[in-house]
Coordinates of N, CA and C in Angstrom, one line a residue:
Q1 N 1.3 -1.4 -0.1 CA 0.2 0.4 0.2 C 1.0 1.4 0.4
V2 N 1.7 1.1 1.0 CA 2.8 2.4 1.2 C 4.4 1.6 0.2
Q3 N 5.1 2.4 -0.7 CA 6.4 1.7 -0.3 C 7.2 3.3 -0.3
L4 N 8.3 3.1 0.4 CA 8.9 4.0 1.0 C 10.2 3.6 1.0
V5 N 11.2 5.2 0.0 CA 12.7 5.0 0.0 C 13.0 6.3 0.1
E6 N 14.4 6.1 0.8 CA 15.3 7.4 1.4 C 16.4 7.4 0.8
S7 N 16.6 8.8 0.7 CA 17.7 9.2 0.2 C 19.1 10.2 0.8
G8 N 19.8 10.3 0.3 CA 20.7 12.0 0.7 C 21.2 11.9 1.5
G9 N 21.9 10.6 2.5 CA 22.6 10.2 3.1 C 24.5 10.6 2.6
G10 N 25.0 10.7 3.7 CA 26.6 10.6 3.4 C 27.8 10.9 3.8
L11 N 28.4 11.5 3.6 CA 30.1 11.7 4.9 C 29.6 13.3 4.8
V12 N 29.8 13.7 6.3 CA 30.5 15.1 6.2 C 31.4 15.1 7.2
Q13 N 31.7 16.1 7.7 CA 32.7 16.2 8.5 C 31.8 16.8 9.5
A14 N 32.4 16.7 11.0 CA 30.7 17.0 11.6 C 30.6 19.3 11.8
G15 N 29.4 18.9 11.8 CA 28.5 21.1 11.7 C 28.6 20.5 11.3
G16 N 28.8 20.1 9.8 CA 27.9 20.2 8.9 C 26.4 19.5 8.4
S17 N 25.8 19.3 7.3 CA 24.3 19.9 7.4 C 24.7 18.4 5.9
L18 N 22.9 18.4 6.0 CA 22.6 16.6 5.0 C 20.9 17.2 5.1
R19 N 20.5 16.2 3.9 CA 19.2 16.4 4.3 C 18.3 15.3 3.0
L20 N 18.1 14.8 4.3 CA 17.5 13.7 3.7 C 15.6 13.7 3.0
S21 N 15.9 12.6 2.2 CA 14.4 12.0 1.5 C 13.7 11.1 1.3
C22 N 12.3 10.8 2.1 CA 11.5 9.9 1.9 C 10.5 9.6 0.2
A23 N 11.4 8.9 -0.5 CA 9.6 9.4 -1.4 C 8.7 8.4 -1.4
A24 N 8.0 8.0 -1.4 CA 6.7 7.6 -1.0 C 6.1 7.3 -2.1
S25 N 5.2 5.8 -2.4 CA 4.0 5.7 -3.2 C 2.7 4.8 -2.4
G26 N 2.1 5.3 -3.3 CA 0.7 4.5 -3.0 C -0.1 6.1 -2.2
R27 N -1.0 6.1 -2.6 CA -2.2 7.8 -2.7 C -2.5 7.3 -1.5
T28 N -2.6 6.6 0.1 CA -2.3 6.6 1.1 C -1.8 7.2 2.5
Y29 N -0.3 7.7 1.2 CA 0.6 8.0 1.8 C 0.6 9.7 2.1
S30 N -0.3 10.6 2.1 CA -1.1 11.5 2.0 C -1.5 11.5 3.8
S31 N -2.0 10.6 4.0 CA -2.8 9.8 5.3 C -2.3 9.8 6.5
R32 N -0.9 9.9 5.9 CA -0.9 9.0 7.4 C 0.8 9.6 8.2
F33 N 1.0 9.2 9.4 CA 1.6 9.9 10.4 C 3.1 10.2 10.2
M34 N 4.3 10.2 10.1 CA 5.3 9.9 8.8 C 6.4 9.8 10.4
G35 N 7.5 9.1 10.4 CA 8.4 8.7 11.0 C 10.2 8.7 10.7
W36 N 11.0 9.6 11.2 CA 12.2 9.0 10.9 C 13.1 7.9 12.1
F37 N 13.2 7.6 12.3 CA 14.1 6.9 13.1 C 15.5 6.4 12.3
R38 N 16.2 5.8 13.5 CA 18.4 5.2 13.1 C 17.9 4.7 14.2
Q39 N 19.4 3.8 13.5 CA 19.6 2.0 14.5 C 21.2 2.3 13.7
A40 N 22.1 1.9 15.2 CA 22.8 1.5 14.9 C 23.2 0.0 15.0
P41 N 24.3 -0.4 14.7 CA 24.7 -1.6 15.0 C 24.7 -1.8 16.2
G42 N 23.8 -3.3 16.4 CA 23.6 -3.0 18.4 C 22.9 -2.5 19.2
K43 N 22.4 -1.8 18.5 CA 21.5 -1.2 19.4 C 19.9 -0.9 18.8
E44 N 19.2 -0.7 20.0 CA 17.6 -1.2 19.9 C 17.4 0.7 18.3
R45 N 16.6 0.5 17.7 CA 16.1 1.1 16.9 C 15.5 2.6 17.2
E46 N 16.2 3.7 17.0 CA 15.5 5.4 18.2 C 15.0 6.1 17.0
F47 N 14.2 6.7 17.6 CA 13.3 7.5 18.1 C 13.8 9.4 17.4
V48 N 13.5 9.6 16.2 CA 13.7 10.8 16.1 C 13.3 12.0 15.6
A49 N 12.6 11.5 14.8 CA 11.8 12.8 14.5 C 9.8 12.6 14.0
A50 N 9.1 13.5 13.9 CA 7.8 12.7 13.3 C 6.3 14.1 12.6
I51 N 5.7 13.6 12.3 CA 5.2 14.6 11.1 C 3.5 14.2 10.7
S52 N 2.7 15.3 11.4 CA 1.7 14.8 11.9 C 1.4 14.6 9.6
S53 N 0.1 13.8 9.0 CA 0.0 13.4 8.1 C -0.4 15.0 7.4
S54 N -0.7 16.5 7.9 CA -1.0 17.4 7.0 C 0.3 18.3 7.4
G55 N 1.8 17.9 8.1 CA 3.0 18.3 7.9 C 2.4 19.5 9.5
G56 N 1.1 19.7 10.3 CA 1.2 21.1 11.0 C 1.7 20.7 12.0
S57 N 1.6 18.9 12.8 CA 2.7 19.2 13.8 C 3.8 18.1 13.1
T58 N 4.3 19.0 14.7 CA 6.2 17.6 14.1 C 6.2 18.2 15.6
Y59 N 7.3 16.5 15.7 CA 7.7 16.4 16.5 C 9.3 15.4 16.8
Y60 N 10.4 16.0 18.2 CA 11.9 15.5 17.9 C 11.9 14.7 19.5
A61 N 13.2 13.6 19.0 CA 13.5 13.4 20.5 C 14.8 14.3 20.6
D62 N 14.8 15.1 21.8 CA 15.8 15.8 22.9 C 17.0 15.7 22.3
P63 N 18.0 14.7 22.0 CA 19.2 14.4 21.2 C 19.1 15.4 20.2
V64 N 18.3 15.5 18.9 CA 17.9 16.1 17.4 C 17.4 17.4 17.6
K65 N 16.5 17.8 18.4 CA 15.8 19.3 18.6 C 16.6 20.4 18.3
A66 N 16.1 21.0 17.6 CA 17.1 22.2 17.7 C 18.4 22.4 16.6
R67 N 18.0 20.7 16.3 CA 19.4 20.9 15.2 C 18.6 20.8 13.5
F68 N 17.9 19.1 13.8 CA 17.2 18.2 12.9 C 15.9 19.2 12.8
T69 N 15.5 19.0 11.2 CA 13.9 19.7 11.1 C 12.9 18.5 10.5
I70 N 12.1 18.4 10.2 CA 10.8 17.4 9.4 C 10.0 17.8 9.2
S71 N 10.0 17.5 7.5 CA 9.2 18.0 6.9 C 8.5 17.4 5.6
R72 N 7.4 17.5 5.5 CA 6.2 17.1 3.9 C 5.7 17.6 3.5
D73 N 6.1 17.1 1.7 CA 4.9 17.6 1.6 C 4.3 17.1 -0.4
N74 N 3.4 16.8 0.8 CA 2.6 15.7 0.0 C 2.2 16.1 -1.2
A75 N 2.2 17.1 -1.5 CA 2.2 17.1 -3.3 C 3.2 16.4 -4.2
K76 N 4.2 16.0 -3.3 CA 5.2 15.4 -3.7 C 5.4 13.9 -3.3
N77 N 4.9 13.5 -2.5 CA 4.5 12.2 -2.1 C 6.5 11.9 -1.4
T78 N 6.4 13.1 -1.3 CA 8.2 12.9 -0.3 C 8.2 14.0 1.7
V79 N 8.9 13.2 2.1 CA 8.8 13.3 3.7 C 10.8 13.9 3.9
Y80 N 10.9 15.0 4.2 CA 12.1 14.9 5.1 C 12.9 15.1 5.8
L81 N 13.9 15.3 6.1 CA 14.5 15.1 7.3 C 15.8 16.1 7.3
Q82 N 15.9 17.4 7.3 CA 17.1 18.7 7.4 C 17.4 18.3 8.1
M83 N 19.0 18.2 8.6 CA 20.2 17.4 9.2 C 21.2 18.8 9.3
N84 N 21.0 19.3 10.8 CA 22.5 20.8 10.6 C 23.3 20.2 11.7
S85 N 24.4 21.1 11.6 CA 25.4 20.6 13.3 C 24.9 19.5 13.7
L86 N 25.6 18.2 12.3 CA 25.6 17.4 12.4 C 26.9 17.0 13.7
K87 N 26.9 15.8 14.2 CA 27.5 15.6 15.3 C 28.4 14.1 15.5
P88 N 29.3 13.8 15.5 CA 29.8 12.2 15.4 C 28.8 10.9 16.2
E89 N 28.5 11.3 16.7 CA 26.9 10.9 17.6 C 26.4 10.7 16.9
D90 N 25.6 11.3 15.2 CA 24.7 10.9 14.6 C 24.8 10.1 13.8
T91 N 25.9 9.3 14.1 CA 26.3 8.3 12.4 C 25.3 7.1 12.8
T92 N 24.6 7.0 12.0 CA 23.9 5.3 11.9 C 23.4 5.3 10.4
I93 N 22.7 4.6 10.0 CA 21.3 4.5 9.6 C 20.2 5.2 9.5
Y94 N 19.9 5.7 9.0 CA 18.2 6.6 9.2 C 17.6 6.6 8.2
Y95 N 15.7 5.9 8.9 CA 15.0 5.0 7.9 C 13.9 6.2 8.7
C96 N 12.9 5.7 7.1 CA 12.0 6.5 7.4 C 11.0 5.7 7.7
A97 N 10.0 6.1 7.9 CA 8.4 4.8 8.1 C 7.4 5.4 8.3
A98 N 6.0 4.5 7.6 CA 4.4 5.1 8.0 C 4.1 4.7 9.2
L99 N 3.4 5.4 10.6 CA 2.4 4.8 11.1 C 1.4 4.1 10.8
R100 N 1.1 3.4 11.5 CA -0.2 2.6 11.3 C -1.1 3.0 11.3
A101 N -2.0 3.0 10.9 CA -3.9 4.1 10.1 C -4.3 4.3 11.8
S102 N -3.9 3.2 12.8 CA -5.5 2.5 13.9 C -4.6 3.0 14.8
I103 N -3.6 3.7 14.6 CA -2.5 4.0 16.4 C -2.3 5.0 16.6
S104 N -2.7 5.4 17.5 CA -2.6 7.4 18.0 C -1.4 7.5 17.7
Y105 N -0.9 8.9 17.5 CA 0.3 9.5 17.8 C 0.9 9.6 19.2
A106 N -0.2 9.5 19.7 CA 1.2 8.8 21.6 C 2.6 8.4 21.0
Y107 N 1.8 7.0 20.4 CA 3.3 5.4 20.0 C 3.8 6.1 19.2
R108 N 3.9 7.6 19.0 CA 4.7 7.7 17.3 C 6.0 7.3 18.0
T109 N 6.9 6.9 19.3 CA 8.1 6.4 19.2 C 8.0 5.1 19.3
V110 N 7.9 4.4 19.1 CA 7.9 3.0 19.5 C 7.3 2.2 17.6
P111 N 8.7 2.2 18.1 CA 9.5 1.3 16.0 C 8.2 0.6 15.5
S112 N 7.3 -0.7 16.5 CA 6.9 -1.6 16.5 C 5.7 -0.9 16.0
M113 N 5.0 -0.5 16.6 CA 3.9 0.8 15.5 C 4.1 1.4 13.9
Y114 N 4.9 1.1 13.8 CA 4.6 1.8 11.7 C 5.0 0.6 11.5
E115 N 4.2 0.9 10.2 CA 3.7 0.1 9.5 C 4.7 -0.7 8.3
Y116 N 5.1 0.1 7.5 CA 5.7 0.7 6.6 C 7.3 1.5 6.4
W117 N 8.3 0.4 6.2 CA 9.8 1.5 6.3 C 10.1 0.9 5.5
G118 N 11.1 1.6 5.1 CA 11.9 2.1 4.2 C 13.1 1.6 3.8
Q119 N 14.0 1.3 3.3 CA 15.3 0.5 2.7 C 16.6 0.6 4.3
G120 N 16.8 2.5 4.0 CA 17.4 3.0 5.2 C 18.9 3.5 4.4
T121 N 19.0 4.7 5.0 CA 20.1 5.6 4.2 C 21.4 5.5 5.4
Q122 N 22.8 5.6 5.0 CA 23.5 6.1 5.8 C 24.5 7.5 6.0
V123 N 24.1 7.8 7.4 CA 25.2 9.1 7.4 C 26.3 8.6 8.3
T124 N 27.0 9.6 7.7 CA 28.2 9.2 8.6 C 29.1 11.0 8.9
V125 N 28.9 11.0 10.0 CA 29.7 12.4 10.5 C 31.5 12.5 10.8
L126 N 32.0 12.8 10.6 CA 33.5 12.5 10.9 C 33.6 13.7 11.9
A127 N 34.1 13.3 13.1 CA 35.0 14.4 13.9 C 35.5 15.2 12.8

């Protein structure tokens, strides 16, 4: 029903910026609450940011607040994650995901509550 493909990852110096994109297929995309997560090897998948279906509400994990900005352009079927002031601790694989339609946004930080996932894009930040 919804397919997600991330892009825009890469290698940057500390303090630099990257803009991740998540291209969605399926006409139900615009009705979905969307999230970005990251997961390092051997670590739990970690919530990064989320955005309501209309784009009117956004949410951020404390470690990225004031540095990252999530946005969406439903006309282009795309969700973005603008990452500024990157730190080496941000190095990992980043995934976009679509929340299950029946789940409250109160569970937006819980990976198992998301129905669709992209393949991930690698972000590496050098000191």
